[in-house]
Amino acid sequence: MNAIKVDERAKATQSELKQLRQAGKIPGVVYGKNRASEAIAVDAKELMRLLRQGGGGVLDMEMPDDQVKPVMITEIQRDTVNGHILHIDFRQVNMEEPVRTKVRLNYIGTPQGVSEGGLQQIQEHEVEISCKPKDIPASIEVDISRLQIGQSVTIGEISPPPGVEILAEPADVLVTILEQQKVDEEPADKGNADPEAYDGVGQRAEKA
């Protein structure tokens, strides 16, 4: 399990938060069931390292009093201009109670339809699940190697790992193989988004 160390911080004004970020720290809060929220600060470089590794599962948060708490990242706020992280929320979890989170869909194989000239259109890069924290997978694999032109894969056709429930409609389409001549007629949608923009956690962009 990945770990992250945090420091205590006092509630601050906008100018004080700006100074904190300039010092290489990201302000945040940690909250949970039956506990008051606590203002914290995280080393920016350490946080970026964690996010590059996925960051979507359970983390061991090393508290200032040396206690270790299991937490999950619930929200990241970014500057709308430069994309820098402004604030991060963590939620303390009970390892024996189910949680809801999103995980990456890992599409495996080259579709037969693509080899025959079709184009792959991905509708979803992640899916919401419910399970105990210890059962959260790094990703869910979706085999698309046998898809031919005109065929799709839906939520109902994939098998989640044991103990994991997918919280989406079985008929929801994940990926489709389109005929080449029909591509220009398709409206732009989230399936055309850059998959590299996904960092494994929920985000909300806000100005500083």
PDB file of C-alpha atoms in Angstrom:
ATOM      1  CA  MET A   1       0.000   0.000   0.000  1.00  0.00           C
ATOM      2  CA  ASN A   2       1.325   3.452  -0.902  1.00  0.00           C
ATOM      3  CA  ALA A   3       1.989   5.875   1.945  1.00  0.00           C
ATOM      4  CA  ILE A   4       1.984   9.645   2.234  1.00  0.00           C
ATOM      5  CA  LYS A   5       3.178  11.822   5.106  1.00  0.00           C
ATOM      6  CA  VAL A   6       1.264  14.973   6.030  1.00  0.00           C
ATOM      7  CA  ASP A   7       1.844  17.957   8.304  1.00  0.00           C
ATOM      8  CA  GLU A   8      -0.590  19.868  10.445  1.00  0.00           C
ATOM      9  CA  ARG A   9      -1.571  23.348   9.311  1.00  0.00           C
ATOM     10  CA  ALA A  10      -3.736  26.100  10.671  1.00  0.00           C
ATOM     11  CA  LYS A  11      -6.720  27.397   8.767  1.00  0.00           C
ATOM     12  CA  ALA A  12      -5.332  30.135   6.560  1.00  0.00           C
ATOM     13  CA  THR A  13      -6.215  33.098   4.390  1.00  0.00           C
ATOM     14  CA  GLN A  14      -5.863  32.968   0.604  1.00  0.00           C
ATOM     15  CA  SER A  15      -2.534  34.814   0.775  1.00  0.00           C
ATOM     16  CA  GLU A  16      -1.229  32.388   3.407  1.00  0.00           C
ATOM     17  CA  LEU A  17      -2.315  29.416   1.285  1.00  0.00           C
ATOM     18  CA  LYS A  18      -0.465  30.940  -1.668  1.00  0.00           C
ATOM     19  CA  GLN A  19       2.687  31.214   0.440  1.00  0.00           C
ATOM     20  CA  LEU A  20       2.257  27.591   1.496  1.00  0.00           C
ATOM     21  CA  ARG A  21       2.128  26.477  -2.150  1.00  0.00           C
ATOM     22  CA  GLN A  22       5.178  28.593  -2.991  1.00  0.00           C
ATOM     23  CA  ALA A  23       7.009  26.708  -0.234  1.00  0.00           C
ATOM     24  CA  GLY A  24       6.300  23.413  -2.022  1.00  0.00           C
ATOM     25  CA  LYS A  25       3.299  22.319   0.039  1.00  0.00           C
ATOM     26  CA  ILE A  26      -0.279  21.567  -1.041  1.00  0.00           C
ATOM     27  CA  PRO A  27      -3.047  22.438   1.443  1.00  0.00           C
ATOM     28  CA  GLY A  28      -5.688  19.820   2.089  1.00  0.00           C
ATOM     29  CA  VAL A  29      -8.111  18.286   4.547  1.00  0.00           C
ATOM     30  CA  VAL A  30      -8.722  14.798   5.870  1.00  0.00           C
ATOM     31  CA  TYR A  31     -12.190  13.861   7.075  1.00  0.00           C
ATOM     32  CA  GLY A  32     -14.164  10.732   7.825  1.00  0.00           C
ATOM     33  CA  LYS A  33     -17.083   9.129   9.576  1.00  0.00           C
ATOM     34  CA  ASN A  34     -17.256  10.096  13.253  1.00  0.00           C
ATOM     35  CA  ARG A  35     -14.237  12.418  13.036  1.00  0.00           C
ATOM     36  CA  ALA A  36     -13.866  16.144  12.570  1.00  0.00           C
ATOM     37  CA  SER A  37     -12.104  17.378   9.459  1.00  0.00           C
ATOM     38  CA  GLU A  38      -8.439  18.242   9.947  1.00  0.00           C
ATOM     39  CA  ALA A  39      -6.418  20.782   7.973  1.00  0.00           C
ATOM     40  CA  ILE A  40      -3.193  19.305   6.599  1.00  0.00           C
ATOM     41  CA  ALA A  41      -0.371  20.069   4.169  1.00  0.00           C
ATOM     42  CA  VAL A  42       1.262  17.614   1.759  1.00  0.00           C
ATOM     43  CA  ASP A  43       4.650  17.857   0.078  1.00  0.00           C
ATOM     44  CA  ALA A  44       3.923  18.733  -3.560  1.00  0.00           C
ATOM     45  CA  LYS A  45       6.657  16.512  -5.040  1.00  0.00           C
ATOM     46  CA  GLU A  46       5.569  13.551  -2.931  1.00  0.00           C
ATOM     47  CA  LEU A  47       1.966  14.054  -3.988  1.00  0.00           C
ATOM     48  CA  MET A  48       2.878  14.169  -7.682  1.00  0.00           C
ATOM     49  CA  ARG A  49       4.894  10.957  -7.289  1.00  0.00           C
ATOM     50  CA  LEU A  50       1.874   9.330  -5.716  1.00  0.00           C
ATOM     51  CA  LEU A  51      -0.482  10.494  -8.472  1.00  0.00           C
ATOM     52  CA  ARG A  52       1.865   9.201 -11.184  1.00  0.00           C
ATOM     53  CA  GLN A  53       1.536   5.770  -9.567  1.00  0.00           C
ATOM     54  CA  GLY A  54      -2.242   5.959  -9.805  1.00  0.00           C
ATOM     55  CA  GLY A  55      -3.330   7.288  -6.435  1.00  0.00           C
ATOM     56  CA  GLY A  56      -6.835   5.872  -6.755  1.00  0.00           C
ATOM     57  CA  GLY A  57      -6.700   3.219  -4.053  1.00  0.00           C
ATOM     58  CA  VAL A  58      -6.194   3.203  -0.307  1.00  0.00           C
ATOM     59  CA  LEU A  59      -3.193   5.055   1.100  1.00  0.00           C
ATOM     60  CA  ASP A  60      -1.483   4.888   4.481  1.00  0.00           C
ATOM     61  CA  MET A  61      -1.525   8.478   5.732  1.00  0.00           C
ATOM     62  CA  GLU A  62       1.246   9.138   8.255  1.00  0.00           C
ATOM     63  CA  MET A  63      -0.235  11.729  10.614  1.00  0.00           C
ATOM     64  CA  PRO A  64       1.796  14.327  12.570  1.00  0.00           C
ATOM     65  CA  ASP A  65       1.229  12.342  15.807  1.00  0.00           C
ATOM     66  CA  ASP A  66       2.773   9.252  14.116  1.00  0.00           C
ATOM     67  CA  GLN A  67      -0.570   7.493  13.757  1.00  0.00           C
ATOM     68  CA  VAL A  68      -1.208   5.814  10.407  1.00  0.00           C
ATOM     69  CA  LYS A  69      -4.702   6.120   8.935  1.00  0.00           C
ATOM     70  CA  PRO A  70      -6.124   4.413   5.818  1.00  0.00           C
ATOM     71  CA  VAL A  71      -7.396   7.149   3.486  1.00  0.00           C
ATOM     72  CA  MET A  72      -8.510   7.702  -0.089  1.00  0.00           C
ATOM     73  CA  ILE A  73      -8.202  10.780  -2.275  1.00  0.00           C
ATOM     74  CA  THR A  74     -11.694  12.116  -2.928  1.00  0.00           C
ATOM     75  CA  GLU A  75     -11.075  15.405  -4.710  1.00  0.00           C
ATOM     76  CA  ILE A  76      -8.284  17.420  -6.289  1.00  0.00           C
ATOM     77  CA  GLN A  77      -8.770  21.084  -7.144  1.00  0.00           C
ATOM     78  CA  ARG A  78      -6.594  22.495  -9.919  1.00  0.00           C
ATOM     79  CA  ASP A  79      -5.867  25.927 -11.329  1.00  0.00           C
ATOM     80  CA  THR A  80      -7.810  26.274 -14.590  1.00  0.00           C
ATOM     81  CA  VAL A  81      -4.935  28.134 -16.284  1.00  0.00           C
ATOM     82  CA  ASN A  82      -1.800  26.122 -15.485  1.00  0.00           C
ATOM     83  CA  GLY A  83      -3.262  22.894 -14.069  1.00  0.00           C
ATOM     84  CA  HIS A  84      -1.317  23.163 -10.804  1.00  0.00           C
ATOM     85  CA  ILE A  85      -2.874  21.461  -7.792  1.00  0.00           C
ATOM     86  CA  LEU A  86      -4.448  23.961  -5.396  1.00  0.00           C
ATOM     87  CA  HIS A  87      -6.052  21.722  -2.779  1.00  0.00           C
ATOM     88  CA  ILE A  88      -6.646  18.039  -2.025  1.00  0.00           C
ATOM     89  CA  ASP A  89      -9.259  16.178   0.037  1.00  0.00           C
ATOM     90  CA  PHE A  90      -8.682  12.822   1.739  1.00  0.00           C
ATOM     91  CA  ARG A  91     -11.310  10.620   3.370  1.00  0.00           C
ATOM     92  CA  GLN A  92     -10.441   8.202   6.161  1.00  0.00           C
ATOM     93  CA  VAL A  93     -12.001   4.814   5.462  1.00  0.00           C
ATOM     94  CA  ASN A  94     -13.006   1.739   7.422  1.00  0.00           C
ATOM     95  CA  MET A  95     -11.247  -1.242   5.859  1.00  0.00           C
ATOM     96  CA  GLU A  96     -14.266  -3.467   6.592  1.00  0.00           C
ATOM     97  CA  GLU A  97     -16.895  -1.223   4.971  1.00  0.00           C
ATOM     98  CA  PRO A  98     -17.533  -0.878   1.211  1.00  0.00           C
ATOM     99  CA  VAL A  99     -16.495   2.367  -0.455  1.00  0.00           C
ATOM    100  CA  ARG A 100     -17.303   3.887  -3.826  1.00  0.00           C
ATOM    101  CA  THR A 101     -14.494   4.931  -6.125  1.00  0.00           C
ATOM    102  CA  LYS A 102     -13.499   5.040  -9.783  1.00  0.00           C
ATOM    103  CA  VAL A 103     -10.919   2.797 -11.425  1.00  0.00           C
ATOM    104  CA  ARG A 104      -9.281   2.800 -14.819  1.00  0.00           C
ATOM    105  CA  LEU A 105     -10.479   0.515 -17.623  1.00  0.00           C
ATOM    106  CA  ASN A 106      -7.535  -1.243 -19.255  1.00  0.00           C
ATOM    107  CA  TYR A 107      -8.399  -2.224 -22.829  1.00  0.00           C
ATOM    108  CA  ILE A 108      -6.475  -5.321 -23.917  1.00  0.00           C
ATOM    109  CA  GLY A 109      -5.670  -6.375 -27.470  1.00  0.00           C
ATOM    110  CA  THR A 110      -6.051  -4.960 -30.971  1.00  0.00           C
ATOM    111  CA  PRO A 111      -9.631  -5.354 -32.261  1.00  0.00           C
ATOM    112  CA  GLN A 112     -10.072  -7.406 -35.429  1.00  0.00           C
ATOM    113  CA  GLY A 113     -12.137  -4.542 -36.808  1.00  0.00           C
ATOM    114  CA  VAL A 114      -9.236  -2.118 -36.415  1.00  0.00           C
ATOM    115  CA  SER A 115      -6.957  -4.508 -38.315  1.00  0.00           C
ATOM    116  CA  GLU A 116      -9.561  -4.446 -41.099  1.00  0.00           C
ATOM    117  CA  GLY A 117      -9.623  -0.645 -41.330  1.00  0.00           C
ATOM    118  CA  GLY A 118     -12.118   0.330 -38.654  1.00  0.00           C
ATOM    119  CA  LEU A 119     -11.514   2.874 -35.915  1.00  0.00           C
ATOM    120  CA  GLN A 120     -11.734   2.262 -32.178  1.00  0.00           C
ATOM    121  CA  GLN A 121     -13.929   4.739 -30.272  1.00  0.00           C
ATOM    122  CA  ILE A 122     -13.584   4.570 -26.483  1.00  0.00           C
ATOM    123  CA  GLN A 123     -16.600   5.915 -24.612  1.00  0.00           C
ATOM    124  CA  GLU A 124     -15.301   5.403 -21.069  1.00  0.00           C
ATOM    125  CA  HIS A 125     -11.795   5.375 -19.618  1.00  0.00           C
ATOM    126  CA  GLU A 126     -12.924   4.625 -16.062  1.00  0.00           C
ATOM    127  CA  VAL A 127     -15.846   3.110 -14.181  1.00  0.00           C
ATOM    128  CA  GLU A 128     -17.322   3.602 -10.712  1.00  0.00           C
ATOM    129  CA  ILE A 129     -17.201   0.588  -8.404  1.00  0.00           C
ATOM    130  CA  SER A 130     -18.161  -0.415  -4.861  1.00  0.00           C
ATOM    131  CA  CYS A 131     -16.081  -2.763  -2.712  1.00  0.00           C
ATOM    132  CA  LYS A 132     -14.081  -2.999   0.486  1.00  0.00           C
ATOM    133  CA  PRO A 133     -10.906  -0.877   0.369  1.00  0.00           C
ATOM    134  CA  LYS A 134      -8.648  -3.931   0.330  1.00  0.00           C
ATOM    135  CA  ASP A 135     -10.387  -5.198  -2.822  1.00  0.00           C
ATOM    136  CA  ILE A 136      -9.983  -2.037  -4.930  1.00  0.00           C
ATOM    137  CA  PRO A 137      -8.240  -3.106  -8.162  1.00  0.00           C
ATOM    138  CA  ALA A 138      -5.621  -0.972  -9.893  1.00  0.00           C
ATOM    139  CA  SER A 139      -7.696  -1.347 -13.065  1.00  0.00           C
ATOM    140  CA  ILE A 140     -10.295  -3.586 -14.707  1.00  0.00           C
ATOM    141  CA  GLU A 141      -9.246  -5.368 -17.888  1.00  0.00           C
ATOM    142  CA  VAL A 142     -11.512  -5.378 -20.935  1.00  0.00           C
ATOM    143  CA  ASP A 143     -10.572  -7.749 -23.778  1.00  0.00           C
ATOM    144  CA  ILE A 144     -11.445  -6.093 -27.094  1.00  0.00           C
ATOM    145  CA  SER A 145      -9.314  -8.241 -29.413  1.00  0.00           C
ATOM    146  CA  ARG A 146     -12.304 -10.024 -31.013  1.00  0.00           C
ATOM    147  CA  LEU A 147     -14.372  -6.929 -31.755  1.00  0.00           C
ATOM    148  CA  GLN A 148     -15.291  -6.495 -35.406  1.00  0.00           C
ATOM    149  CA  ILE A 149     -16.527  -3.398 -37.223  1.00  0.00           C
ATOM    150  CA  GLY A 150     -19.907  -2.370 -35.835  1.00  0.00           C
ATOM    151  CA  GLN A 151     -19.483  -4.255 -32.563  1.00  0.00           C
ATOM    152  CA  SER A 152     -19.282  -2.830 -29.035  1.00  0.00           C
ATOM    153  CA  VAL A 153     -18.511  -3.875 -25.467  1.00  0.00           C
ATOM    154  CA  THR A 154     -20.955  -2.934 -22.714  1.00  0.00           C
ATOM    155  CA  ILE A 155     -20.680  -2.878 -18.924  1.00  0.00           C
ATOM    156  CA  GLY A 156     -22.689  -6.095 -18.735  1.00  0.00           C
ATOM    157  CA  GLU A 157     -20.081  -7.965 -20.781  1.00  0.00           C
ATOM    158  CA  ILE A 158     -17.120  -7.408 -18.476  1.00  0.00           C
ATOM    159  CA  SER A 159     -16.294  -9.382 -15.341  1.00  0.00           C
ATOM    160  CA  PRO A 160     -15.108  -7.406 -12.307  1.00  0.00           C
ATOM    161  CA  PRO A 161     -12.700  -8.986  -9.801  1.00  0.00           C
ATOM    162  CA  PRO A 162     -14.170 -10.913  -6.839  1.00  0.00           C
ATOM    163  CA  GLY A 163     -15.806  -8.650  -4.278  1.00  0.00           C
ATOM    164  CA  VAL A 164     -16.161  -5.746  -6.715  1.00  0.00           C
ATOM    165  CA  GLU A 165     -19.517  -4.375  -7.901  1.00  0.00           C
ATOM    166  CA  ILE A 166     -19.663  -2.106 -10.945  1.00  0.00           C
ATOM    167  CA  LEU A 167     -22.026   0.825 -10.387  1.00  0.00           C
ATOM    168  CA  ALA A 168     -23.169   1.423 -13.950  1.00  0.00           C
ATOM    169  CA  GLU A 169     -25.986   0.246 -16.187  1.00  0.00           C
ATOM    170  CA  PRO A 170     -25.255  -3.098 -17.917  1.00  0.00           C
ATOM    171  CA  ALA A 171     -26.232  -1.558 -21.275  1.00  0.00           C
ATOM    172  CA  ASP A 172     -23.719   1.309 -21.019  1.00  0.00           C
ATOM    173  CA  VAL A 173     -21.297   1.144 -23.963  1.00  0.00           C
ATOM    174  CA  LEU A 174     -17.571   1.223 -23.218  1.00  0.00           C
ATOM    175  CA  VAL A 175     -15.986   0.934 -26.656  1.00  0.00           C
ATOM    176  CA  THR A 176     -17.190   0.627 -30.264  1.00  0.00           C
ATOM    177  CA  ILE A 177     -15.449  -0.209 -33.538  1.00  0.00           C
ATOM    178  CA  LEU A 178     -16.629   2.204 -36.237  1.00  0.00           C
ATOM    179  CA  GLU A 179     -16.466   2.023 -39.998  1.00  0.00           C
ATOM    180  CA  GLN A 180     -13.917   4.478 -41.360  1.00  0.00           C
ATOM    181  CA  GLN A 181     -16.424   6.423 -43.498  1.00  0.00           C
ATOM    182  CA  LYS A 182     -18.743   6.979 -40.514  1.00  0.00           C
ATOM    183  CA  VAL A 183     -16.149   8.587 -38.269  1.00  0.00           C
ATOM    184  CA  ASP A 184     -16.536  12.107 -39.701  1.00  0.00           C
ATOM    185  CA  GLU A 185     -20.284  11.914 -39.078  1.00  0.00           C
ATOM    186  CA  GLU A 186     -19.916  11.138 -35.371  1.00  0.00           C
ATOM    187  CA  PRO A 187     -20.269  14.097 -32.946  1.00  0.00           C
ATOM    188  CA  ALA A 188     -17.340  14.815 -30.674  1.00  0.00           C
ATOM    189  CA  ASP A 189     -17.720  13.229 -27.261  1.00  0.00           C
ATOM    190  CA  LYS A 190     -15.778  12.250 -24.197  1.00  0.00           C
ATOM    191  CA  GLY A 191     -14.540   9.148 -25.984  1.00  0.00           C
ATOM    192  CA  ASN A 192     -12.175  11.374 -27.925  1.00  0.00           C
ATOM    193  CA  ALA A 193     -10.606  12.860 -24.801  1.00  0.00           C
ATOM    194  CA  ASP A 194      -6.906  12.377 -24.211  1.00  0.00           C
ATOM    195  CA  PRO A 195      -6.586   9.269 -22.002  1.00  0.00           C
ATOM    196  CA  GLU A 196      -3.290  10.633 -20.657  1.00  0.00           C
ATOM    197  CA  ALA A 197      -5.236  13.379 -18.878  1.00  0.00           C
ATOM    198  CA  TYR A 198      -6.673  10.833 -16.449  1.00  0.00           C
ATOM    199  CA  ASP A 199      -4.802  10.703 -13.183  1.00  0.00           C
ATOM    200  CA  GLY A 200      -6.994   8.011 -11.335  1.00  0.00           C
ATOM    201  CA  VAL A 201      -8.806  10.322  -9.021  1.00  0.00           C
ATOM    202  CA  GLY A 202     -11.839  12.675  -9.099  1.00  0.00           C
ATOM    203  CA  GLN A 203     -11.026  16.258 -10.003  1.00  0.00           C
ATOM    204  CA  ARG A 204     -12.716  19.635 -10.010  1.00  0.00           C
ATOM    205  CA  ALA A 205     -10.965  22.547 -11.698  1.00  0.00           C
ATOM    206  CA  GLU A 206     -11.146  25.881  -9.893  1.00  0.00           C
ATOM    207  CA  LYS A 207      -9.295  29.145 -10.269  1.00  0.00           C
ATOM    208  CA  ALA A 208      -6.794  30.074  -7.606  1.00  0.00           C
TER     209      ALA A 208
END
